[in-house]
JSON list of C-alpha atoms in Angstrom, two decimals:
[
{"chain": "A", "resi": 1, "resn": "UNK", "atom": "CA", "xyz": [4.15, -17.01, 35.08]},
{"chain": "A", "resi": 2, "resn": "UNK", "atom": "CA", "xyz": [1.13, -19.07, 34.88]},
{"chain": "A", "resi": 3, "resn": "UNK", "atom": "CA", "xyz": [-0.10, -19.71, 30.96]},
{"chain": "A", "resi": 4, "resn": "UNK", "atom": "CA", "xyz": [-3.99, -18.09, 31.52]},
{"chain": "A", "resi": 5, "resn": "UNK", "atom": "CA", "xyz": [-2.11, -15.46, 33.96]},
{"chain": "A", "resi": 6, "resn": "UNK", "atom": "CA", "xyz": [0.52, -14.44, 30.76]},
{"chain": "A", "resi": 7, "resn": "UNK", "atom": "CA", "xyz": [-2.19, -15.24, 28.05]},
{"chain": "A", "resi": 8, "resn": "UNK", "atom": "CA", "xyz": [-4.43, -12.44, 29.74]},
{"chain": "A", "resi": 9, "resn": "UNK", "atom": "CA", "xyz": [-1.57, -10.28, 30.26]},
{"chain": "A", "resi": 10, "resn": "UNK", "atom": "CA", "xyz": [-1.41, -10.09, 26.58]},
{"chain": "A", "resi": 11, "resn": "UNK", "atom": "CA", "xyz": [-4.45, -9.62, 25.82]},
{"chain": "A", "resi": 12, "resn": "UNK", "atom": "CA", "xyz": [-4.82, -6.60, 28.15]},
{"chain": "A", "resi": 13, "resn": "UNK", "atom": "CA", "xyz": [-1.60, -5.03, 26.97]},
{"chain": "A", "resi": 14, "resn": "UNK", "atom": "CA", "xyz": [-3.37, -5.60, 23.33]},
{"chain": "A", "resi": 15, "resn": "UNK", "atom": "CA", "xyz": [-6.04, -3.79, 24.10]},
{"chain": "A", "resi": 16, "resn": "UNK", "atom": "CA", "xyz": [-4.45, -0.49, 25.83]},
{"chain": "A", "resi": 17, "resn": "UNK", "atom": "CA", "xyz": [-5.09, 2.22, 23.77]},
{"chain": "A", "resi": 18, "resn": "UNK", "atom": "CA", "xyz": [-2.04, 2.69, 20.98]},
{"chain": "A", "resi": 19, "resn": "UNK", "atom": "CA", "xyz": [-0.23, 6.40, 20.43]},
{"chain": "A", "resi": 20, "resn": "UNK", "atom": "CA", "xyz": [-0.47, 8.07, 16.96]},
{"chain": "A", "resi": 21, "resn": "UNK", "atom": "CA", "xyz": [1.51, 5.92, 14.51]},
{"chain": "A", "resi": 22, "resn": "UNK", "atom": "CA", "xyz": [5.25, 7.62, 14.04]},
{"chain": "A", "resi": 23, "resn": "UNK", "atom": "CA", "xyz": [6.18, 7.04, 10.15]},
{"chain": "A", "resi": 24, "resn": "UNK", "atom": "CA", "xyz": [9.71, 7.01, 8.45]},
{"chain": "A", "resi": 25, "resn": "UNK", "atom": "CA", "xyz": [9.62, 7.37, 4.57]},
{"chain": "A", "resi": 26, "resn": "UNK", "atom": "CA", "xyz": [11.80, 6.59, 2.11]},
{"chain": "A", "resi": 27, "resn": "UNK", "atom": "CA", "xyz": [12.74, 8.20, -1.44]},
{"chain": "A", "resi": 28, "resn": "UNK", "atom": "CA", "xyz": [15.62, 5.17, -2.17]},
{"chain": "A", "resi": 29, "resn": "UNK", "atom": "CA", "xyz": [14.49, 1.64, -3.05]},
{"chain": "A", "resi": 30, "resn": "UNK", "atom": "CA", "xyz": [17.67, 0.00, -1.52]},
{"chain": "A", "resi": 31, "resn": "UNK", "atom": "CA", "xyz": [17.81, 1.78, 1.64]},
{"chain": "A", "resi": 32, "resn": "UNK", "atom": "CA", "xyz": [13.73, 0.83, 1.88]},
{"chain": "A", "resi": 33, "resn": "UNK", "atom": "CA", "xyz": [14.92, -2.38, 1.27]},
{"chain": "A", "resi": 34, "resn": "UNK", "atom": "CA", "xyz": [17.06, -2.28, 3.93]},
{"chain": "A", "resi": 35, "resn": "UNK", "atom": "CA", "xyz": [15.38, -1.17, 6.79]},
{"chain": "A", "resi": 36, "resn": "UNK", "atom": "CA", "xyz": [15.13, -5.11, 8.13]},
{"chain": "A", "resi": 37, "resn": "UNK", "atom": "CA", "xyz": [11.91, -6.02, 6.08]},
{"chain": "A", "resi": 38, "resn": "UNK", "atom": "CA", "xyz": [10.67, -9.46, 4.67]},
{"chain": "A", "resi": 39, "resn": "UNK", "atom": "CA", "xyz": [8.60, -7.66, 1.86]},
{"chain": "A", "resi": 40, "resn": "UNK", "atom": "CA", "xyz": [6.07, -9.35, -0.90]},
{"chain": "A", "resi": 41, "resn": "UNK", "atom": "CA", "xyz": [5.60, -7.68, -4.13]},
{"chain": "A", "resi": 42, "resn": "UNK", "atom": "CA", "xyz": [2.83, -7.27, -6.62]},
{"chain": "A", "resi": 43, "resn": "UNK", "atom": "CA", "xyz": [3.88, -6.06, -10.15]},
{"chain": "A", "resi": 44, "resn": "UNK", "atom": "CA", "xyz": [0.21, -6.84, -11.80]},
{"chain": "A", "resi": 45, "resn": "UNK", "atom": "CA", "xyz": [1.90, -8.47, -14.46]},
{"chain": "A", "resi": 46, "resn": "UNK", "atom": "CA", "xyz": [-0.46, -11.01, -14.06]},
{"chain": "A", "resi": 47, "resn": "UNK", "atom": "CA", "xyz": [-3.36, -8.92, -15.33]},
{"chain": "A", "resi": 48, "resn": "UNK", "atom": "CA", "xyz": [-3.52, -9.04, -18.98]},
{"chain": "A", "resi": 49, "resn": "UNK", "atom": "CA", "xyz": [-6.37, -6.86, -19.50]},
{"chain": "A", "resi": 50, "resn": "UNK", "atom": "CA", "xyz": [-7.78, -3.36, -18.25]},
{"chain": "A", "resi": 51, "resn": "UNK", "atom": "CA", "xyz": [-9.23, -3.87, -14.56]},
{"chain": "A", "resi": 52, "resn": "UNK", "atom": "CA", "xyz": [-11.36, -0.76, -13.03]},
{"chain": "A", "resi": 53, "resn": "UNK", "atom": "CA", "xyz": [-11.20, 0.13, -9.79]},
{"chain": "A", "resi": 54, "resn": "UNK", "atom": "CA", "xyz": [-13.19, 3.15, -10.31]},
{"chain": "A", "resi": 55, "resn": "UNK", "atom": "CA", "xyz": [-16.14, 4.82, -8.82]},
{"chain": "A", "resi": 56, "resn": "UNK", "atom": "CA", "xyz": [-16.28, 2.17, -5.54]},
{"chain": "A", "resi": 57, "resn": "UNK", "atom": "CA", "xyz": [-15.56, -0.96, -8.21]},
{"chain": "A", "resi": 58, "resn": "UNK", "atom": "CA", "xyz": [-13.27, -3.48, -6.28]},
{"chain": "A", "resi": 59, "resn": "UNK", "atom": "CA", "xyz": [-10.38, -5.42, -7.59]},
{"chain": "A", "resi": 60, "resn": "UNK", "atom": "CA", "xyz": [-8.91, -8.27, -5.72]},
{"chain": "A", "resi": 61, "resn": "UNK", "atom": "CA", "xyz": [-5.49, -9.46, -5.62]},
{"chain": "A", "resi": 62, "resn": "UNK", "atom": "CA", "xyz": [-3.67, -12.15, -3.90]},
{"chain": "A", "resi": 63, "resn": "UNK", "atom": "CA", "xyz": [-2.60, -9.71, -1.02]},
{"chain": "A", "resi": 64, "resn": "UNK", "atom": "CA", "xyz": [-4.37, -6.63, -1.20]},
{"chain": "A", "resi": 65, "resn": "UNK", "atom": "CA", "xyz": [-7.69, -5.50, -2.80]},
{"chain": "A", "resi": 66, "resn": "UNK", "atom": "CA", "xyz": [-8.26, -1.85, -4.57]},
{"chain": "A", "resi": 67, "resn": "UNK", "atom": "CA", "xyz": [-11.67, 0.02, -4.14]},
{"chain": "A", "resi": 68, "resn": "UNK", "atom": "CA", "xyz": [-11.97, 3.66, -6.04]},
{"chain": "A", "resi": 69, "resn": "UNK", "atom": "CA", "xyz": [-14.26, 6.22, -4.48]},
{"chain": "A", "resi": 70, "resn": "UNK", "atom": "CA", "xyz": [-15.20, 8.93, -6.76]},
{"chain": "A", "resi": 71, "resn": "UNK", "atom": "CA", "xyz": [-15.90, 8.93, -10.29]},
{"chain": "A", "resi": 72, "resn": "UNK", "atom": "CA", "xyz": [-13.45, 9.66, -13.55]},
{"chain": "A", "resi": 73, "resn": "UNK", "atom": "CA", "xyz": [-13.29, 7.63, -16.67]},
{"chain": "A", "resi": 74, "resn": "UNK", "atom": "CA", "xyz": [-10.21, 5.43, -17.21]},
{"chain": "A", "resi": 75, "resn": "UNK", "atom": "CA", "xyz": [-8.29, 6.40, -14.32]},
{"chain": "A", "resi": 76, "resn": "UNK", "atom": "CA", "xyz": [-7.83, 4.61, -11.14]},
{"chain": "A", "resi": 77, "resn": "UNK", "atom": "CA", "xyz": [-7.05, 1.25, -13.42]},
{"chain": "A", "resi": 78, "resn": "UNK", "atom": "CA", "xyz": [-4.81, -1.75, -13.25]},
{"chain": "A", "resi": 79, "resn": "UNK", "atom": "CA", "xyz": [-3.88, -0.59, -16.86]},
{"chain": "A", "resi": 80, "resn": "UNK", "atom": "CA", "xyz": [-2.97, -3.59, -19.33]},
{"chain": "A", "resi": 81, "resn": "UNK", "atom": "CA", "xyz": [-1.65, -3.41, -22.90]},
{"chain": "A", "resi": 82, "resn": "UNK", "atom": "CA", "xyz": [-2.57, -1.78, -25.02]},
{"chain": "A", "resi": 83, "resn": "UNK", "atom": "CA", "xyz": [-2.20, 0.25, -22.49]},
{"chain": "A", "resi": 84, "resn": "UNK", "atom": "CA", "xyz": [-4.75, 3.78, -21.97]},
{"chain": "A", "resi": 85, "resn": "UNK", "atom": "CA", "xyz": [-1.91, 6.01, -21.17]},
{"chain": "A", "resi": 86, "resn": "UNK", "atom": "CA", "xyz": [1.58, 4.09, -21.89]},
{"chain": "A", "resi": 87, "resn": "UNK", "atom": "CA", "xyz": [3.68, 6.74, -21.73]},
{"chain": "A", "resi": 88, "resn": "UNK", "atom": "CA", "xyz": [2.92, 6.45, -18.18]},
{"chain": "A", "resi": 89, "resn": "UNK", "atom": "CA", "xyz": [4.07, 2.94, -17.55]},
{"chain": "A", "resi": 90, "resn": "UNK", "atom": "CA", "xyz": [7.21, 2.64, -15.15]},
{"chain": "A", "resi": 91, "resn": "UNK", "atom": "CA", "xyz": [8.53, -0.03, -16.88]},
{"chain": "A", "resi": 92, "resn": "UNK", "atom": "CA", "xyz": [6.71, -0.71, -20.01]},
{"chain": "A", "resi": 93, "resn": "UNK", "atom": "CA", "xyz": [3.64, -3.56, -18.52]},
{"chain": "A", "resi": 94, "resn": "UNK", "atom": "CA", "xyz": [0.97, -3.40, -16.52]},
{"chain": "A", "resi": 95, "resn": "UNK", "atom": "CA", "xyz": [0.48, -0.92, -14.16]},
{"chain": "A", "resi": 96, "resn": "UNK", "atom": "CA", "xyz": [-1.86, 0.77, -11.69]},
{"chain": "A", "resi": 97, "resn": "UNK", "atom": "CA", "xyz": [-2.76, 4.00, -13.08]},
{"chain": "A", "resi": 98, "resn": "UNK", "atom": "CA", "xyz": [-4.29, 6.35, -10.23]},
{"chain": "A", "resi": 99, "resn": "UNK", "atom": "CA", "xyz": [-6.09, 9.55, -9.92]},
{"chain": "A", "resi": 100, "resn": "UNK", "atom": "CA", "xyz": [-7.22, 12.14, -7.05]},
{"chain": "A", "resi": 101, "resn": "UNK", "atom": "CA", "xyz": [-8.89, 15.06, -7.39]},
{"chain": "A", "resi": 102, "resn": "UNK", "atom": "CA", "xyz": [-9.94, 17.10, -4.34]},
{"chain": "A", "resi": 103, "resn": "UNK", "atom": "CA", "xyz": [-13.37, 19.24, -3.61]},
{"chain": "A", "resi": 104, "resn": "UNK", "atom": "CA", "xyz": [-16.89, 18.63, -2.70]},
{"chain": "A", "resi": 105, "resn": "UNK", "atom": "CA", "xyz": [-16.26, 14.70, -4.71]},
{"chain": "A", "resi": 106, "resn": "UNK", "atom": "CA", "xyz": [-13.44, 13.53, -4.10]},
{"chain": "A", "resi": 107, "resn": "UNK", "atom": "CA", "xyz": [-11.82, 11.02, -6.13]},
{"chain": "A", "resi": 108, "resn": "UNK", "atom": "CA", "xyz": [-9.00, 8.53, -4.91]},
{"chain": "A", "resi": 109, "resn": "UNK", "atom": "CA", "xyz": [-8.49, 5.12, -4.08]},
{"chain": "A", "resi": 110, "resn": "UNK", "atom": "CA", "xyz": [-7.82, 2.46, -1.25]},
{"chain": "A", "resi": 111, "resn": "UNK", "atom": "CA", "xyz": [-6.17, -0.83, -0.63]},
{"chain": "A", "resi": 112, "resn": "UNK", "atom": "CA", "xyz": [-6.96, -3.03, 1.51]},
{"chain": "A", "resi": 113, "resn": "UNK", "atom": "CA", "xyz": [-4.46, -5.47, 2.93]},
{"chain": "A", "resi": 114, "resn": "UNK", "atom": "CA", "xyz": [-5.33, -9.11, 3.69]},
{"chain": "A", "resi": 115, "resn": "UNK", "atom": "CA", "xyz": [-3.11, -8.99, 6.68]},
{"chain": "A", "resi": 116, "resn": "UNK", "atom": "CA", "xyz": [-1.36, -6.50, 9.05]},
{"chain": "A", "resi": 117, "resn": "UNK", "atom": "CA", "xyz": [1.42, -4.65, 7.22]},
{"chain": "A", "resi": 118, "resn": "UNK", "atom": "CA", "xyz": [4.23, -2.23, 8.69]},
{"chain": "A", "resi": 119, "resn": "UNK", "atom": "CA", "xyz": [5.89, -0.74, 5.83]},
{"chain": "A", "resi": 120, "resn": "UNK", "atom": "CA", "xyz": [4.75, 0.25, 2.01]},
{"chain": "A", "resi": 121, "resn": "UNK", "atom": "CA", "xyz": [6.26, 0.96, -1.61]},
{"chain": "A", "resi": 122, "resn": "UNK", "atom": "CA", "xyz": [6.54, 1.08, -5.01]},
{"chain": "A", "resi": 123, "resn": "UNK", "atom": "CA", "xyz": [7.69, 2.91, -8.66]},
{"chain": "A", "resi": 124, "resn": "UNK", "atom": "CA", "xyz": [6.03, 6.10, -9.48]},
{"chain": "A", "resi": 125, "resn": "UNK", "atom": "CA", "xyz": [5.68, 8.23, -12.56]},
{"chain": "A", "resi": 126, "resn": "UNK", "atom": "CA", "xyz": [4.50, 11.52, -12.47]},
{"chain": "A", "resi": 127, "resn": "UNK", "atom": "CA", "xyz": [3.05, 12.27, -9.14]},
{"chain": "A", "resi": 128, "resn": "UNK", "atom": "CA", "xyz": [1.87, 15.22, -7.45]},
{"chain": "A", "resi": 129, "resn": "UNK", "atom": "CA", "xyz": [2.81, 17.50, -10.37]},
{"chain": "A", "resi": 130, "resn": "UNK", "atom": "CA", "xyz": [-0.42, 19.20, -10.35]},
{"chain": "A", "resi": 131, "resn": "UNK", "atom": "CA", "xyz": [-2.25, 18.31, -7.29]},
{"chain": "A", "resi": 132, "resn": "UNK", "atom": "CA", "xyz": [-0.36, 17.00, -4.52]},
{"chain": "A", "resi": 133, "resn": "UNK", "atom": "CA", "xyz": [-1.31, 13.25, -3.68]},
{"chain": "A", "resi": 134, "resn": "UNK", "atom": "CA", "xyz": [-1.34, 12.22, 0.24]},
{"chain": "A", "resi": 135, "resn": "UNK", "atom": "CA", "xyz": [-1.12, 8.77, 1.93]},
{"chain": "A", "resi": 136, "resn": "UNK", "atom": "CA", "xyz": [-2.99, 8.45, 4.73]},
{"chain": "A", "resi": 137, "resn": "UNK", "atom": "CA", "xyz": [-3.31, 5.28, 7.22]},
{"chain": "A", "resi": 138, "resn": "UNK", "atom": "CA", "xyz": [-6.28, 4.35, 8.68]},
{"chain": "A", "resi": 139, "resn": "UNK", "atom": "CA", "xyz": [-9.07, 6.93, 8.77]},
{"chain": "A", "resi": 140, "resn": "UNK", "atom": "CA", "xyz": [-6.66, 9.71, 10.19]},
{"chain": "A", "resi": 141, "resn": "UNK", "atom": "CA", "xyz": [-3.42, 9.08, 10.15]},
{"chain": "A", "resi": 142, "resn": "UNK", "atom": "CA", "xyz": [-1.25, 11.12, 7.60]},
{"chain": "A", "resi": 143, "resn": "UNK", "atom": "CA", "xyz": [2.12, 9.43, 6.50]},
{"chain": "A", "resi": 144, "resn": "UNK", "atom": "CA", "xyz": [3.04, 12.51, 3.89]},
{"chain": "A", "resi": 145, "resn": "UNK", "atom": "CA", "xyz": [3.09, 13.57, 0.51]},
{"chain": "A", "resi": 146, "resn": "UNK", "atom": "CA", "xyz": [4.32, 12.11, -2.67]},
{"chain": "A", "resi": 147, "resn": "UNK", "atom": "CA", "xyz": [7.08, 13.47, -3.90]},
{"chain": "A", "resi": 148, "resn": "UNK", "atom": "CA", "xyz": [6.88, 15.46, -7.32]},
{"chain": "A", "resi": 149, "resn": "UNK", "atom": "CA", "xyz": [8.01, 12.90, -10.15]},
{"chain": "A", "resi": 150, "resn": "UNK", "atom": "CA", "xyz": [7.97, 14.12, -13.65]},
{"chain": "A", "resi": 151, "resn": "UNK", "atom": "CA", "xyz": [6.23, 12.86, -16.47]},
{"chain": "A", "resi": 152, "resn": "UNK", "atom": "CA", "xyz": [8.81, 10.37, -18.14]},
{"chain": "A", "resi": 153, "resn": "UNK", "atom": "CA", "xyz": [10.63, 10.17, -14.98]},
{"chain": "A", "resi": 154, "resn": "UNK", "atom": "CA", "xyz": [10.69, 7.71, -12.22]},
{"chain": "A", "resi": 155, "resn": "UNK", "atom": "CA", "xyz": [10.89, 7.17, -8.62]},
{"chain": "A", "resi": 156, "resn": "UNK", "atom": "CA", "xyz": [10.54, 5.27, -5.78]},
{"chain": "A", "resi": 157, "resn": "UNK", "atom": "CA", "xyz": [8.51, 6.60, -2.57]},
{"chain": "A", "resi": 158, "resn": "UNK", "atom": "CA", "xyz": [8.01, 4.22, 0.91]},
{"chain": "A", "resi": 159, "resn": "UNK", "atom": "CA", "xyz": [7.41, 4.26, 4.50]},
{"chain": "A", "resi": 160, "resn": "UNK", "atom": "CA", "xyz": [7.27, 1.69, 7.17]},
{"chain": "A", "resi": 161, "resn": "UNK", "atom": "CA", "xyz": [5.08, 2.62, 10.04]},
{"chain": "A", "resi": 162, "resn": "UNK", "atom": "CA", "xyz": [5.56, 2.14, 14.24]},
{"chain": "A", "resi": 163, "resn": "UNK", "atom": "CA", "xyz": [2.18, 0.27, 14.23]},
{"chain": "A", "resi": 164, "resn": "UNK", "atom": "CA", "xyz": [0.49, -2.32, 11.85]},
{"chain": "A", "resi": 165, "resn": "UNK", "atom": "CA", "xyz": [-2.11, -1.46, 9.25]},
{"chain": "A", "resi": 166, "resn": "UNK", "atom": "CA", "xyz": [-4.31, -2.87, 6.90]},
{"chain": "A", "resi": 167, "resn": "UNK", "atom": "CA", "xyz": [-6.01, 0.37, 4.60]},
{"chain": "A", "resi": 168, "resn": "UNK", "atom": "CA", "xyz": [-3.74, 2.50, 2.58]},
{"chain": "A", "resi": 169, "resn": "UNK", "atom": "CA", "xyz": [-5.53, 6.01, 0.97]},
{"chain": "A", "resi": 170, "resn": "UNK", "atom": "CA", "xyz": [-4.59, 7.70, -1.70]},
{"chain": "A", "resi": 171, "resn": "UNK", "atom": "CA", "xyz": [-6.35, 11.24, -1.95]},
{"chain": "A", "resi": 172, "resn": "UNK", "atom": "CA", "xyz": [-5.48, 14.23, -2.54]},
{"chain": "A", "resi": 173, "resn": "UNK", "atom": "CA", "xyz": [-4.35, 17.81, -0.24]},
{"chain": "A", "resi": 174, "resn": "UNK", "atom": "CA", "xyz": [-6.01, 20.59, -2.55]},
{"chain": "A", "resi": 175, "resn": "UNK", "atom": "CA", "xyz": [-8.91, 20.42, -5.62]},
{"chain": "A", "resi": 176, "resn": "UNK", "atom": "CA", "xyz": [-6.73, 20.01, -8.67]},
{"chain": "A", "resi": 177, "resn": "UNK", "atom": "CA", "xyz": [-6.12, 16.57, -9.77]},
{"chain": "A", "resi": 178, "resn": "UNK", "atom": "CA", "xyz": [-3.31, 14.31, -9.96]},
{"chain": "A", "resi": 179, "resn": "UNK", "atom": "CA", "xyz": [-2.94, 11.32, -12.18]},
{"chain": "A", "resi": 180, "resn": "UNK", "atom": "CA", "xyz": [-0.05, 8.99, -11.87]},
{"chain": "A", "resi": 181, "resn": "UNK", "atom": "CA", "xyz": [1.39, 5.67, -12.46]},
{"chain": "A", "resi": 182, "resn": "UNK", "atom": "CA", "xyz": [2.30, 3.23, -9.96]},
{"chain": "A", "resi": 183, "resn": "UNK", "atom": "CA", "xyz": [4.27, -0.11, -10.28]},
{"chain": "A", "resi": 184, "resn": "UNK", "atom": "CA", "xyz": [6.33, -2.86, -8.73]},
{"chain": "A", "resi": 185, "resn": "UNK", "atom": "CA", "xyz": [4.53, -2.49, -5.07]},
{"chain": "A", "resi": 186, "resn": "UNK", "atom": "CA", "xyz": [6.27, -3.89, -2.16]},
{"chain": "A", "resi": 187, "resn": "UNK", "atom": "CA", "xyz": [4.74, -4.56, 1.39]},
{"chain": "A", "resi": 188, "resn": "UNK", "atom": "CA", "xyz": [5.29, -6.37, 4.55]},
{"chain": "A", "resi": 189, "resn": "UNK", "atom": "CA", "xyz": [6.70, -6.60, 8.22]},
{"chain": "A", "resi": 190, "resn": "UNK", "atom": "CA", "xyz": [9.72, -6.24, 10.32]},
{"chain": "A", "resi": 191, "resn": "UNK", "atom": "CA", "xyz": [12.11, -9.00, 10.87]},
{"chain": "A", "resi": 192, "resn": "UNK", "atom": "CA", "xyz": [12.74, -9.87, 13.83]},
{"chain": "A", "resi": 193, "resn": "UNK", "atom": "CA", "xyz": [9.59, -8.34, 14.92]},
{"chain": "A", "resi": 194, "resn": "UNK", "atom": "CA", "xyz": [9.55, -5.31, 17.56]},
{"chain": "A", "resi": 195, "resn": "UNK", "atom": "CA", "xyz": [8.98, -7.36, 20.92]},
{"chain": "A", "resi": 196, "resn": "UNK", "atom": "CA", "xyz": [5.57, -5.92, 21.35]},
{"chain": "A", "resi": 197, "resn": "UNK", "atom": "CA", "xyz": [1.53, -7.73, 21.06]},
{"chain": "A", "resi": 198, "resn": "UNK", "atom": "CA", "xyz": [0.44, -5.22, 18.17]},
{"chain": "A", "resi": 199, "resn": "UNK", "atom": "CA", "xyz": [3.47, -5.19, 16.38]},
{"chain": "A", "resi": 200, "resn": "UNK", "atom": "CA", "xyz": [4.55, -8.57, 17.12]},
{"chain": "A", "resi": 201, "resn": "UNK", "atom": "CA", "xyz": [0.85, -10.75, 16.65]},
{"chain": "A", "resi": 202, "resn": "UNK", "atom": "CA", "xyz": [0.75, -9.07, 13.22]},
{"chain": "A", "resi": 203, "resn": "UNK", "atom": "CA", "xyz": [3.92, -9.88, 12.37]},
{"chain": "A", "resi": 204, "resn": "UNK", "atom": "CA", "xyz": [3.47, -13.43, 13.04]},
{"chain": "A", "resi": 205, "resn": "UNK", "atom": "CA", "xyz": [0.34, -13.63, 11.65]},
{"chain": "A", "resi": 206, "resn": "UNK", "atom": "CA", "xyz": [2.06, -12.45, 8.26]},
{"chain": "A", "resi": 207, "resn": "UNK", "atom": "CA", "xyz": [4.95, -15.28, 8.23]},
{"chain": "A", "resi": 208, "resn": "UNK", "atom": "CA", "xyz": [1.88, -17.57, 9.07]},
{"chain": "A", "resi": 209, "resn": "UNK", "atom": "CA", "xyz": [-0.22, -16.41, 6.07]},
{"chain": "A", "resi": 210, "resn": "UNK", "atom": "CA", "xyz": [2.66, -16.04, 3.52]},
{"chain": "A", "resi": 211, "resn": "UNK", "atom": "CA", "xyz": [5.00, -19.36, 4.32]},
{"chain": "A", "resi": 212, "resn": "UNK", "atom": "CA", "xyz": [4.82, -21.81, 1.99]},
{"chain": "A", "resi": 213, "resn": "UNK", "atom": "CA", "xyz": [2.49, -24.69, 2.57]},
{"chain": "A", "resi": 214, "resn": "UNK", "atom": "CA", "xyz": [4.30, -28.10, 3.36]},
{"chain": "A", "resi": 215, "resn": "UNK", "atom": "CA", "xyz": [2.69, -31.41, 1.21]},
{"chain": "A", "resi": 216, "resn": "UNK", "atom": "CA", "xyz": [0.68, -32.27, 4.15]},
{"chain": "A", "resi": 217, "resn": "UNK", "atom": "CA", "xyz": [-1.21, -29.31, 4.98]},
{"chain": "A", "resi": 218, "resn": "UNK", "atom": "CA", "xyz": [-5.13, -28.86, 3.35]}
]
């Protein structure tokens, strides 16, 4: 096939309309970790003091950046020690601590991935044990609900999706509240990549943006 004939064969095929995303979701870290993933992770350990997302603040980290909508004091926080609610803390450092609360203000949170991503997760601490807390992708797309985690418990809770996405909500289902920990996130792409131009540009264009730079290279 000719290069400009194949070039805008991809290009059209890139541009037909994509079905709803199908999601498969995970409550085991090793069998997430399994599912034929080259994953990044962000632990915030980095952060070594208190960093609000809240009430449409921003945070930006090296992959993803976190943007509150919604307003409640110390919550929705990349919480450093001393920490504002420790007992929370998956592991014992810095963590995100998250809120959502339902009704005519809602109050959640949203990251927002540098580059295309296909599958999502992390260590929670008491989630949806009042309120249940939703992921959605997107503007519309639901993946599900977080499990219910006890305080002074932990889990893990993931998903990879059919199609790439860059915006991760959490919000919640119903007007109570939910405030939870969250820690040790892991993100990233198939590999091999699904043999198709959404799936397969994105995944590319995350090896590309996450390889290591060689000497020679600005």
């Amino acid at each position: 096939m000719p290069k400009v004939l194949a070039i805008a064969t991809l290009l059209v095929a890139t541009a037909q309309p994509v079905a709803a995303a199908t999601f498969t979701t995970y409550n085991n870290q090793s069998a997430f970790e399994s599912a034929g993933l080259v994953l990044k992770t962000e632990t915030f350990n980095s952060i070594t003091s208190d960093a609000s997302f809240n009430n449409n603040a921003t945070v930006n980290l090296p992959d993803f950046s976190l943007t509150g909508f919604g307003n409640f004091a110390n919550n929705n926080v990349i919480d450093a020690s001393p920490f504002i609610n420790g007992g929370l803390a998956p592991n014992g450092s810095t963590f995100l601590l998250g809120y959502t609360n339902g009704g005519s203000n809602p109050i959640g949170f949203t990251l927002t991935f540098n580059q295309p991503i296909t599958a999502f997760g992390g260590t929670f601490s008491d989630t949806s044990t009042a309120a249940i807390t939703r992921l959605r992708v997107g503007t519309t797309e639901v993946v599900g609900d977080l499990p219910t985690i006890p305080f002074n418990s932990t889990g893990f809770y993931g998903f990879t999706s059919s199609d790439p996405f860059t915006q991760l909500t959490f919000e919640t289902i119903n007007n109570n509240n939910d405030g939870f920990a969250l820690d040790d996130l892991r993100y990233g792409v198939p590999i091999p990549f699904e043999f198709s131009p959404v799936v397969g540009i994105a995944g590319l264009g995350w090896v590309v943006a996450t390889r290591p730079k060689k000497k020679n290279e600005a």
